[in-house]
CSV table of C-alpha atoms in Angstrom, one decimal:
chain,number,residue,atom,x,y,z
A,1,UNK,CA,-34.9,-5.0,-104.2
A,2,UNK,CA,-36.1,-8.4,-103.4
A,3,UNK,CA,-37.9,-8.3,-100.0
A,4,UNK,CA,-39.7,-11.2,-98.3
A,5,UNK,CA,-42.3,-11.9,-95.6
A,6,UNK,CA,-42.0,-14.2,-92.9
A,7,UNK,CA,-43.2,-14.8,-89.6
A,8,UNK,CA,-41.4,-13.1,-86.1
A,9,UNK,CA,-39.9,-15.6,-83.8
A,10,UNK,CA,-39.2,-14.5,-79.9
A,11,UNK,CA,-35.1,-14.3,-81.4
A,12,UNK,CA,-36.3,-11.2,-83.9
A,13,UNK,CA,-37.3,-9.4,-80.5
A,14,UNK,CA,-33.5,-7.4,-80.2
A,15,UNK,CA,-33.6,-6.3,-83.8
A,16,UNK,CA,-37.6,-5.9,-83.8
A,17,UNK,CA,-36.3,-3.0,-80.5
A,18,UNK,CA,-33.7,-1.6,-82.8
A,19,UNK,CA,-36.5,-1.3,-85.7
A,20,UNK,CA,-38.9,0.2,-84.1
A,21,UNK,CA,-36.8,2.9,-82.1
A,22,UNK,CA,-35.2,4.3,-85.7
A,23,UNK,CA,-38.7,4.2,-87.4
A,24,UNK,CA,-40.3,6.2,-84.3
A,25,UNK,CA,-37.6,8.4,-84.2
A,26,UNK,CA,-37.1,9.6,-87.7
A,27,UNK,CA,-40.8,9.3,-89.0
A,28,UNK,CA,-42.6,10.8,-86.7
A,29,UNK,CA,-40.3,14.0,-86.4
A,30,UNK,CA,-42.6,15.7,-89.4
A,31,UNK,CA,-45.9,14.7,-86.7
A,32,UNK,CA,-44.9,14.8,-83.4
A,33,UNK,CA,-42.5,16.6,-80.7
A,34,UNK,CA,-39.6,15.2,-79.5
A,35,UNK,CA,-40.9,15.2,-76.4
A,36,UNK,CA,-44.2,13.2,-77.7
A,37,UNK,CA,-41.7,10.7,-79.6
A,38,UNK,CA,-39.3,10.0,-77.1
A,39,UNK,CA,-42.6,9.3,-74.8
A,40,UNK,CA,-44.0,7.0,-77.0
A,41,UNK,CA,-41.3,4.9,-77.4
A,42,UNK,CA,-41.0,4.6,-73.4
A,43,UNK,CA,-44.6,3.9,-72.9
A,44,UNK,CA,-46.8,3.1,-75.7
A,45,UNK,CA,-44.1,1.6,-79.2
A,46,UNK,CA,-42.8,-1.3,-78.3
A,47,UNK,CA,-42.8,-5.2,-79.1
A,48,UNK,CA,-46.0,-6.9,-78.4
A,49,UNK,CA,-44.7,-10.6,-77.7
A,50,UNK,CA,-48.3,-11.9,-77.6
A,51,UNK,CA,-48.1,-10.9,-81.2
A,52,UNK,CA,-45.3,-13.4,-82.5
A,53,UNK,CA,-46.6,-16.5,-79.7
A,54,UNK,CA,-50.1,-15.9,-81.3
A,55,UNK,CA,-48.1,-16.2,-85.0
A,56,UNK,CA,-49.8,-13.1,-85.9
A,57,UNK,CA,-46.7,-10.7,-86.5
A,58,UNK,CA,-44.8,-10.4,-89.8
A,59,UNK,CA,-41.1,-9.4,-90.4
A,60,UNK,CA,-40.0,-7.9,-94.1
A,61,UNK,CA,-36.7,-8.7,-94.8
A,62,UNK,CA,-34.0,-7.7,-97.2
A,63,UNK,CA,-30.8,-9.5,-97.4
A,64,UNK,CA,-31.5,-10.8,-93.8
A,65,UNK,CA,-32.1,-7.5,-92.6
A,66,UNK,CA,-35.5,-6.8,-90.8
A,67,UNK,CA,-36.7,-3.5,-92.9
A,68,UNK,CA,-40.4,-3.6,-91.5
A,69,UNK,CA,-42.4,-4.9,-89.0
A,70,UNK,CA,-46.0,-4.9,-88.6
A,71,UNK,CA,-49.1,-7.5,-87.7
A,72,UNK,CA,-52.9,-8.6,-86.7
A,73,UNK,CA,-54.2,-9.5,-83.9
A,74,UNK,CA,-57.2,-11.7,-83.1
A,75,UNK,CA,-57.1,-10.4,-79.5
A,76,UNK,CA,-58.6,-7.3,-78.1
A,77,UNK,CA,-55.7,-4.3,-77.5
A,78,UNK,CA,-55.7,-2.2,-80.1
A,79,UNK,CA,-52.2,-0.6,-79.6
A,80,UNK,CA,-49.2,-0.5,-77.6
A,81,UNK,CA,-46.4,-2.6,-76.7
A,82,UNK,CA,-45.7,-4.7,-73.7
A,83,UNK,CA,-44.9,-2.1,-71.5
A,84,UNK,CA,-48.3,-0.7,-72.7
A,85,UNK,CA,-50.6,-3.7,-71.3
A,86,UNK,CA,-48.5,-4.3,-68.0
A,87,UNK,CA,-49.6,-8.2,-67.8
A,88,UNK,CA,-53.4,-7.3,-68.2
A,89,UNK,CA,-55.6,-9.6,-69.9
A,90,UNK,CA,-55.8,-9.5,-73.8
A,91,UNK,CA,-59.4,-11.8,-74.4
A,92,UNK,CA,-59.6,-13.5,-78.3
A,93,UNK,CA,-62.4,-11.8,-80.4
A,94,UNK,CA,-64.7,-12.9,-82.1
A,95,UNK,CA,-64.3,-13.0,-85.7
A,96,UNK,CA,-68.3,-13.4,-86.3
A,97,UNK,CA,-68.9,-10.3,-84.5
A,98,UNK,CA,-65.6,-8.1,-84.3
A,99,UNK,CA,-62.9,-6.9,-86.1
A,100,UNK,CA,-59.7,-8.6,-86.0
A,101,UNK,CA,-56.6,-5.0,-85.2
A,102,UNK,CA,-54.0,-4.6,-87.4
A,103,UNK,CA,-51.1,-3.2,-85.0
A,104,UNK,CA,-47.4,-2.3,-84.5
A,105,UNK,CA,-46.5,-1.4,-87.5
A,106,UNK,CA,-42.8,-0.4,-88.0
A,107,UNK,CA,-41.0,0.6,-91.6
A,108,UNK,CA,-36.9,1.4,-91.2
A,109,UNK,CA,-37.2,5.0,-92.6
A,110,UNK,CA,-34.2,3.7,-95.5
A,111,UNK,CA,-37.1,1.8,-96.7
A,112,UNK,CA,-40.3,4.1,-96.5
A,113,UNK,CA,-42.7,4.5,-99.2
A,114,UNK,CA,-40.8,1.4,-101.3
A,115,UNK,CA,-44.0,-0.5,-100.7
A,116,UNK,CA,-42.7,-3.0,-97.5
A,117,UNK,CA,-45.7,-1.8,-95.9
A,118,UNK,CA,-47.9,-2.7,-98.6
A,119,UNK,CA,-46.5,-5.9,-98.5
A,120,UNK,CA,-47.2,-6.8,-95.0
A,121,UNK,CA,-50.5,-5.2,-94.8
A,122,UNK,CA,-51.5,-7.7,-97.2
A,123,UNK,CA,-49.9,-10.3,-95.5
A,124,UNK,CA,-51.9,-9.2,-92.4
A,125,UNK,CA,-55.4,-8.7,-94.4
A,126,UNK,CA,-55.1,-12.1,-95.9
A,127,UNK,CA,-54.2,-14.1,-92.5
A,128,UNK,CA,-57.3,-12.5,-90.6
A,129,UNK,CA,-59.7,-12.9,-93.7
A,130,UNK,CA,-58.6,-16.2,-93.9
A,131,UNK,CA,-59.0,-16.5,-89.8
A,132,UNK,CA,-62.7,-15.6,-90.6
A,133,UNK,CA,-62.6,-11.5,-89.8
A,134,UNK,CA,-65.0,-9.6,-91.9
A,135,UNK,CA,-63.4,-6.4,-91.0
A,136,UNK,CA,-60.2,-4.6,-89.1
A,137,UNK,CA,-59.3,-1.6,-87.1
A,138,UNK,CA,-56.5,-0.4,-85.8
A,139,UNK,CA,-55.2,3.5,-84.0
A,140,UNK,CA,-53.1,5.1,-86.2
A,141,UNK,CA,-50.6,7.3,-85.7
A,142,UNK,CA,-50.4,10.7,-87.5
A,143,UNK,CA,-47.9,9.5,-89.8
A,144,UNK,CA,-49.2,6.3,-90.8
A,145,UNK,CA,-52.7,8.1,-91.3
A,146,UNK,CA,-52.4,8.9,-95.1
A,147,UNK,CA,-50.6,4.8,-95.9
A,148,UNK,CA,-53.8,3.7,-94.0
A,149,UNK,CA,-56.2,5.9,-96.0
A,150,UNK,CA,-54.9,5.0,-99.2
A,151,UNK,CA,-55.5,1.5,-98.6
A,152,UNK,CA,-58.7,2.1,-98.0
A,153,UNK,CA,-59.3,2.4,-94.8
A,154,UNK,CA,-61.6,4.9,-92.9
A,155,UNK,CA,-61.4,7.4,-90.0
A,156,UNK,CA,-63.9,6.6,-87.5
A,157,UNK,CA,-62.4,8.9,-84.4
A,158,UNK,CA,-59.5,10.5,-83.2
A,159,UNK,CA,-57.6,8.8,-79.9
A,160,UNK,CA,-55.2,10.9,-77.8
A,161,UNK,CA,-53.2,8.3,-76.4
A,162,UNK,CA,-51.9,9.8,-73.2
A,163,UNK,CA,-48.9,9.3,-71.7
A,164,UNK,CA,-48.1,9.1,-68.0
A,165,UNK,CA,-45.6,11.5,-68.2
A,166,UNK,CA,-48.0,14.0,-69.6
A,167,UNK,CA,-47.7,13.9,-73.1
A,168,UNK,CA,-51.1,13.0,-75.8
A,169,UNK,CA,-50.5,11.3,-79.0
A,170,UNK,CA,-52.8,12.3,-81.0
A,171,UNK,CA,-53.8,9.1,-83.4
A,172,UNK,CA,-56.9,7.4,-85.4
A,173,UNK,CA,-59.2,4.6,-85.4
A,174,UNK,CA,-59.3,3.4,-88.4
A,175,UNK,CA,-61.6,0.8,-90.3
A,176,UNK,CA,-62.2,-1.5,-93.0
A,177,UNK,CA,-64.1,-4.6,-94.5
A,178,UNK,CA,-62.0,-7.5,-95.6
């Protein structure tokens, strides 16, 4: 299975939707409610455009279909989508004294625990070490907990990310050094 890593582009947005809803959908059934996931997906999962302007967000592909998703970010939100940060202001960090977020990251479940993941994560670790970050965090969710521990990262607290319709999401910040 010969998978490759490239860069998003604003035209990857319709099939970056698709992704995103069918990894939600069937990997957080095991974690989360129905209730909780369909939530989620309407007011925190979503594509983060400033992601792919800022060239931070990576697309695995196989046989020119997108089979994983995920990126960094040099700017302050930790999570969410677009319909997450309703046109507020996302400020740059500073690499000297905070860590660059690893974010939004999405596997099609046809292609979990093949190592795609892995393969972005690095792709994501190497562009902020290289953009001068010393370390990362990101919030993540219950299933992606146990990928981001075995990479070495480490729980630093729990965030319930509440919903407006009334539903929590119970996920981690989770840190590391480059």
């Amino acid at each position: 299975m010969k998978i490759t890593i490239r860069l998003a582009e604003v035209d990857d947005i319709s099939e970056l939707k698709k992704l995103i809803t069918e990894s939600v959908t069937h990997l957080s059934a095991n974690y989360y409610t129905l209730k909780q996931i369909n939530s989620g997906l309407l007011h925190v999962f979503g594509v983060d455009t400033q992601l792919i302007q800022d060239g931070t967000y990576f697309i695995a592909e196989r046989e020119n279909q997108i089979v994983g998703a995920g990126g960094w970010s040099k700017r302050e939100t930790l999570y969410g989508g677009d319909q997450r940060k309703a046109d507020q202001p996302d400020p740059l960090l500073d690499p000297r004294t905070e860590p660059a977020r690893i974010r939004a990251f999405y596997i099609h479940p046809r292609f979990s625990r093949q190592g795609v993941g892995t393969m972005i994560l690095q792709a994501c670790e190497d562009a902020a070490r290289a953009a001068g970050f010393k370390r990362v965090e990101l919030a993540a969710t219950l299933p992606g907990e146990p990928f981001y521990s075995a990479h070495g990262y480490q729980k630093a607290e729990e965030i319930p990310i509440e919903t407006p319709d009334g539903e929590s999401l119970a996920t981690f910040r989770m840190t590391r050094f480059l």
